[in-house]
Short mmCIF file of C-alpha atoms in Angstrom, two decimals:
data_model
loop_
_atom_site.label_atom_id
_atom_site.label_comp_id
_atom_site.label_asym_id
_atom_site.label_seq_id
_atom_site.Cartn_x
_atom_site.Cartn_y
_atom_site.Cartn_z
CA MET A 1 300.40 -80.10 264.42
CA ALA A 2 297.70 -81.03 261.92
CA ARG A 3 297.34 -84.40 263.60
CA ARG A 4 296.71 -82.76 266.99
CA ILE A 5 294.06 -80.53 265.46
CA ALA A 6 292.28 -83.52 263.91
CA VAL A 7 292.27 -85.40 267.19
CA ALA A 8 290.92 -82.38 269.04
CA ALA A 9 288.18 -81.95 266.47
CA ALA A 10 287.20 -85.59 266.87
CA PHE A 11 286.93 -85.20 270.65
CA VAL A 12 284.73 -82.07 270.21
CA ALA A 13 282.45 -83.94 267.80
CA LEU A 14 282.04 -86.83 270.22
CA ALA A 15 281.26 -84.41 273.02
CA LEU A 16 278.49 -82.78 270.98
CA VAL A 17 276.69 -86.01 270.11
CA PRO A 18 274.98 -86.56 273.52
CA ALA A 19 273.75 -82.94 273.56
CA ALA A 20 272.22 -83.30 270.07
CA LEU A 21 270.53 -86.50 271.08
CA ALA A 22 269.07 -84.87 274.22
CA GLN A 23 267.60 -82.01 272.17
CA ALA A 24 266.00 -84.26 269.54
CA PRO A 25 262.28 -84.87 270.19
CA ALA A 26 261.41 -88.35 271.38
CA PRO A 27 259.22 -90.35 268.97
CA ALA A 28 255.56 -90.42 269.89
CA ALA A 29 254.61 -93.48 271.90
CA THR A 30 252.18 -95.76 270.13
CA PRO A 31 249.93 -98.17 272.03
CA SER A 32 251.29 -101.68 271.90
CA GLY A 33 247.80 -103.14 271.98
CA PRO A 34 244.12 -102.23 272.17
CA PRO A 35 243.15 -99.91 275.06
CA ASN A 36 241.37 -101.41 278.08
CA VAL A 37 238.72 -99.19 279.62
CA THR A 38 238.89 -101.00 282.97
CA ALA A 39 242.64 -100.39 283.29
CA ILE A 40 242.21 -96.72 282.35
CA LEU A 41 239.54 -96.20 285.03
CA GLU A 42 241.57 -98.08 287.63
CA LYS A 43 244.55 -95.82 286.93
CA GLY A 44 242.30 -92.76 287.36
CA GLY A 45 241.64 -93.86 290.95
CA GLN A 46 238.23 -92.22 291.53
CA TYR A 47 235.78 -94.21 289.41
CA THR A 48 234.96 -97.18 291.65
CA THR A 49 231.16 -96.88 291.37
CA PHE A 50 231.18 -96.50 287.60
CA MET A 51 233.53 -99.49 287.28
CA ARG A 52 231.22 -101.56 289.51
CA LEU A 53 228.19 -100.64 287.37
CA MET A 54 230.08 -101.51 284.21
CA LYS A 55 231.06 -104.87 285.65
CA GLU A 56 227.58 -105.69 286.98
CA THR A 57 226.02 -104.86 283.63
CA GLN A 58 228.87 -106.55 281.69
CA GLN A 59 229.45 -103.38 279.73
CA ASP A 60 233.16 -103.44 280.53
CA THR A 61 233.54 -106.84 278.89
CA GLN A 62 231.44 -105.82 275.91
CA LEU A 63 233.28 -102.53 275.38
CA ASN A 64 236.74 -104.08 275.72
CA SER A 65 235.72 -106.78 273.20
CA GLN A 66 234.58 -104.12 270.76
CA LEU A 67 237.84 -102.21 271.26
CA ASN A 68 239.82 -105.37 270.53
CA SER A 69 237.90 -105.78 267.30
CA SER A 70 238.29 -102.18 266.16
CA PHE A 71 241.94 -101.71 267.19
CA GLY A 72 244.10 -101.01 264.17
CA ASN A 73 241.04 -100.60 262.00
CA ASN A 74 241.31 -97.06 260.63
CA GLY A 75 237.83 -97.26 259.23
CA GLY A 76 236.27 -97.96 262.64
CA GLY A 77 234.37 -95.24 264.44
CA GLY A 78 235.85 -95.94 267.86
CA TYR A 79 234.22 -95.13 271.22
CA THR A 80 233.98 -92.27 273.70
CA VAL A 81 233.25 -92.81 277.41
CA PHE A 82 232.07 -90.18 279.91
CA ALA A 83 233.23 -91.50 283.28
CA PRO A 84 231.44 -90.00 286.34
CA THR A 85 233.62 -89.73 289.44
CA ASP A 86 232.65 -91.36 292.74
CA ASN A 87 231.68 -87.90 294.02
CA ALA A 88 229.25 -87.59 291.12
CA PHE A 89 227.45 -90.74 292.24
CA ASN A 90 227.57 -89.67 295.89
CA ASN A 91 225.72 -86.49 294.93
CA LEU A 92 222.76 -88.41 293.54
CA LYS A 93 219.55 -88.59 295.51
CA PRO A 94 219.78 -91.58 297.94
CA GLY A 95 218.33 -94.75 296.42
CA THR A 96 218.63 -93.55 292.82
CA LEU A 97 220.66 -96.53 291.60
CA ASN A 98 218.75 -99.07 293.71
CA SER A 99 215.47 -97.89 292.19
CA LEU A 100 216.60 -98.96 288.72
CA THR A 101 215.96 -102.39 287.25
CA GLN A 102 218.85 -104.40 285.82
CA GLN A 103 217.98 -103.30 282.29
CA GLN A 104 217.69 -99.68 283.35
CA GLN A 105 221.17 -99.89 284.90
CA VAL A 106 222.46 -101.21 281.56
CA SER A 107 220.86 -98.22 279.82
CA LEU A 108 222.37 -95.83 282.39
CA VAL A 109 225.87 -97.12 281.70
CA GLN A 110 225.36 -97.25 277.92
CA GLY A 111 224.09 -93.64 278.07
CA HIS A 112 227.66 -92.65 279.00
CA ILE A 113 229.18 -94.34 275.94
CA LEU A 114 229.20 -92.91 272.41
CA PRO A 115 229.76 -95.28 269.46
CA ASN A 116 232.28 -92.86 267.95
CA PHE A 117 235.68 -91.53 268.88
CA TYR A 118 235.62 -87.84 269.83
CA SER A 119 238.73 -85.82 270.58
CA MET A 120 238.27 -82.51 272.40
CA ASP A 121 238.61 -80.71 269.07
CA SER A 122 236.06 -82.86 267.27
CA PHE A 123 233.45 -82.08 269.94
CA GLN A 124 233.38 -78.58 268.48
CA THR A 125 231.74 -79.87 265.33
CA ALA A 126 229.55 -82.62 266.79
CA SER A 127 226.15 -82.88 265.11
CA ASN A 128 223.34 -82.88 267.69
CA PRO A 129 221.67 -84.91 268.97
CA VAL A 130 224.58 -87.30 269.49
CA ARG A 131 223.59 -90.97 269.73
CA THR A 132 224.72 -93.10 272.65
CA GLN A 133 224.97 -96.86 273.02
CA ALA A 134 221.70 -96.95 274.98
CA SER A 135 218.34 -97.37 273.26
CA GLY A 136 214.73 -97.80 274.32
CA ARG A 137 211.21 -98.10 273.02
CA ASP A 138 211.40 -94.71 271.27
CA GLY A 139 214.86 -95.22 269.75
CA PRO A 140 218.43 -94.44 270.87
CA TYR A 141 219.17 -92.28 273.91
CA THR A 142 220.89 -89.09 272.82
CA LEU A 143 222.99 -86.24 274.23
CA ASN A 144 223.47 -82.62 273.19
CA ILE A 145 227.11 -81.52 273.00
CA THR A 146 227.96 -77.83 272.73
CA SER A 147 230.99 -75.59 273.24
CA ASP A 148 231.20 -72.03 274.50
CA THR A 149 233.41 -69.12 273.53
CA ASN A 150 236.16 -70.41 275.80
CA ASN A 151 236.16 -73.76 273.98
CA GLN A 152 234.73 -75.47 277.00
CA VAL A 153 232.63 -78.51 276.04
CA ASN A 154 229.25 -79.02 277.72
CA VAL A 155 227.10 -82.13 277.60
CA SER A 156 223.38 -82.32 278.35
CA SER A 157 221.15 -85.40 278.74
CA GLY A 158 217.98 -83.33 279.01
CA VAL A 159 218.00 -83.87 282.78
CA VAL A 160 221.60 -83.08 283.68
CA GLU A 161 224.07 -80.64 282.11
CA MET A 162 227.75 -80.68 282.90
CA ARG A 163 231.16 -79.73 281.59
CA ILE A 164 233.73 -82.17 280.33
CA ASN A 165 236.85 -82.15 282.44
CA ASN A 166 240.21 -83.70 281.64
CA ALA A 167 240.76 -86.62 279.30
CA LEU A 168 241.88 -89.78 281.06
CA TYR A 169 242.78 -91.28 277.70
CA SER A 170 242.44 -90.08 274.12
CA ALA A 171 243.93 -92.16 271.31
CA LYS A 172 241.80 -93.68 268.63
CA PRO A 173 239.81 -95.92 268.96
CA LEU A 174 239.04 -94.80 272.56
CA ALA A 175 238.57 -91.55 274.42
CA VAL A 176 237.71 -91.48 278.15
CA TYR A 177 236.70 -88.19 279.78
CA SER A 178 236.22 -87.52 283.47
CA VAL A 179 232.89 -85.84 284.38
CA ASP A 180 231.63 -84.56 287.73
CA LYS A 181 227.95 -85.45 287.21
CA VAL A 182 226.05 -88.61 286.31
CA LEU A 183 224.32 -88.24 282.95
CA LEU A 184 220.81 -89.28 284.01
CA PRO A 185 218.94 -90.17 280.82
CA LEU A 186 215.82 -88.20 279.99
CA GLU A 187 214.10 -91.48 279.09
CA LEU A 188 214.55 -92.79 282.66
CA PHE A 189 214.55 -89.64 284.81
CA GLY A 190 212.50 -87.15 282.80
CA ALA A 191 209.18 -85.82 284.03
CA LYS A 192 206.41 -88.41 283.70
CA ALA A 193 203.26 -87.43 281.76
CA PRO A 194 200.25 -86.84 284.08
CA ALA A 195 197.66 -89.60 284.24
CA ALA A 196 194.45 -89.00 282.24
CA ALA A 197 191.48 -87.79 284.33
CA PRO A 198 188.73 -90.45 284.77
CA THR A 199 185.61 -89.91 282.63
CA PRO A 200 182.27 -89.39 284.52
CA SER A 201 180.10 -92.51 284.77
CA GLU A 202 177.16 -92.38 282.34
CA GLY A 203 174.81 -93.85 284.92
CA LYS A 204 175.66 -91.41 287.70
CA PRO A 205 172.46 -89.79 289.12
CA LYS A 206 172.14 -86.06 288.51
CA LYS A 207 172.33 -83.65 291.42
CA GLY A 208 168.92 -82.82 292.93
CA GLY A 209 167.20 -85.88 291.41
CA SER A 210 165.48 -86.19 288.07
CA SER A 211 162.61 -87.89 286.39
CA ASP A 212 165.10 -90.63 285.33
CA ALA A 213 164.69 -92.15 288.77
CA ALA A 214 161.05 -92.98 288.07
CA SER A 215 160.04 -96.39 286.83
CA PRO A 216 160.42 -96.68 283.05
CA ASP A 217 156.81 -97.86 282.63
CA GLY A 218 155.42 -95.02 284.81
CA SER A 219 153.98 -97.44 287.41
CA ASP A 220 154.16 -94.86 290.22
CA ASP A 221 152.00 -92.35 288.32
CA SER A 222 149.53 -95.08 287.29
CA ALA A 223 149.07 -96.24 290.88
CA SER A 224 148.27 -92.70 292.06
CA THR A 225 145.73 -92.13 289.26
CA GLY A 226 143.99 -95.49 289.98
CA ALA A 227 143.53 -94.75 293.64
CA ALA A 228 141.96 -91.38 292.90
CA SER A 229 139.49 -92.97 290.48
CA VAL A 230 138.39 -95.56 293.04
CA ARG A 231 137.71 -92.84 295.67
CA ALA A 232 135.65 -90.80 293.16
CA VAL A 233 133.47 -93.79 292.26
CA GLY A 234 132.92 -94.59 295.95
CA TRP A 235 131.75 -91.04 296.67
CA SER A 236 129.34 -91.15 293.71
CA VAL A 237 127.68 -94.43 294.87
CA ALA A 238 127.29 -93.11 298.42
CA GLY A 239 125.66 -89.92 297.20
CA LEU A 240 123.19 -91.83 294.98
CA ALA A 241 122.19 -94.08 297.87
CA ALA A 242 121.50 -91.08 300.08
CA VAL A 243 119.17 -89.49 297.48
CA LEU A 244 117.20 -92.70 296.96
CA GLY A 245 116.80 -93.12 300.74
CA TYR A 246 115.39 -89.62 301.04
CA LEU A 247 112.88 -90.11 298.24
CA LEU A 248 111.66 -93.44 299.54
#
């Protein structure tokens, strides 16, 4: 009898093993290698224009190389990419991208890359302005990152403000977030300062004429005075001749 009970208990224990295994949480998957931003965007399926810009400016190669170098380095800052959708580019004014030089296109792409890893939670404590990979004559291009009472994260370039949508990938050293607007940099698309007004020419004649138009040596006035003197002398000689003729 005891033997039957032991056998039955063994069968029950074996039956419970699969159920226990099914309930146990699966271990967290760890990346087998460094993340590849190109593969992440391709998997997203709606970032063709941004991928093309990254390729044409070689920023995909540069970023992937930096990710390879920082992978596994806990002391590295990592990177954050704001990836505009194809619709975001389609909503730009026609000719916007074609109006940019090659270097300006590089700056546009780099303005969507932060040289630090930001999770959604760490955005809450970001210190503004946040530096991007782009830089110009006046220093690095920056963004302002804020969050509202609903923990929604907003990003502003000074020209465009938008809300961060879902994360396409977020595991240090890389975070990639989908955005529905292109972050046009203030340095490239901000209002241009008005041109300075031309100064009046110093030699411009004054309205209504002035004595400045006369000859510097006063030759006009001298000529008029000389002619009057000649006429006066002529009249004096003629008068004297008439008197002498009368007396004689």
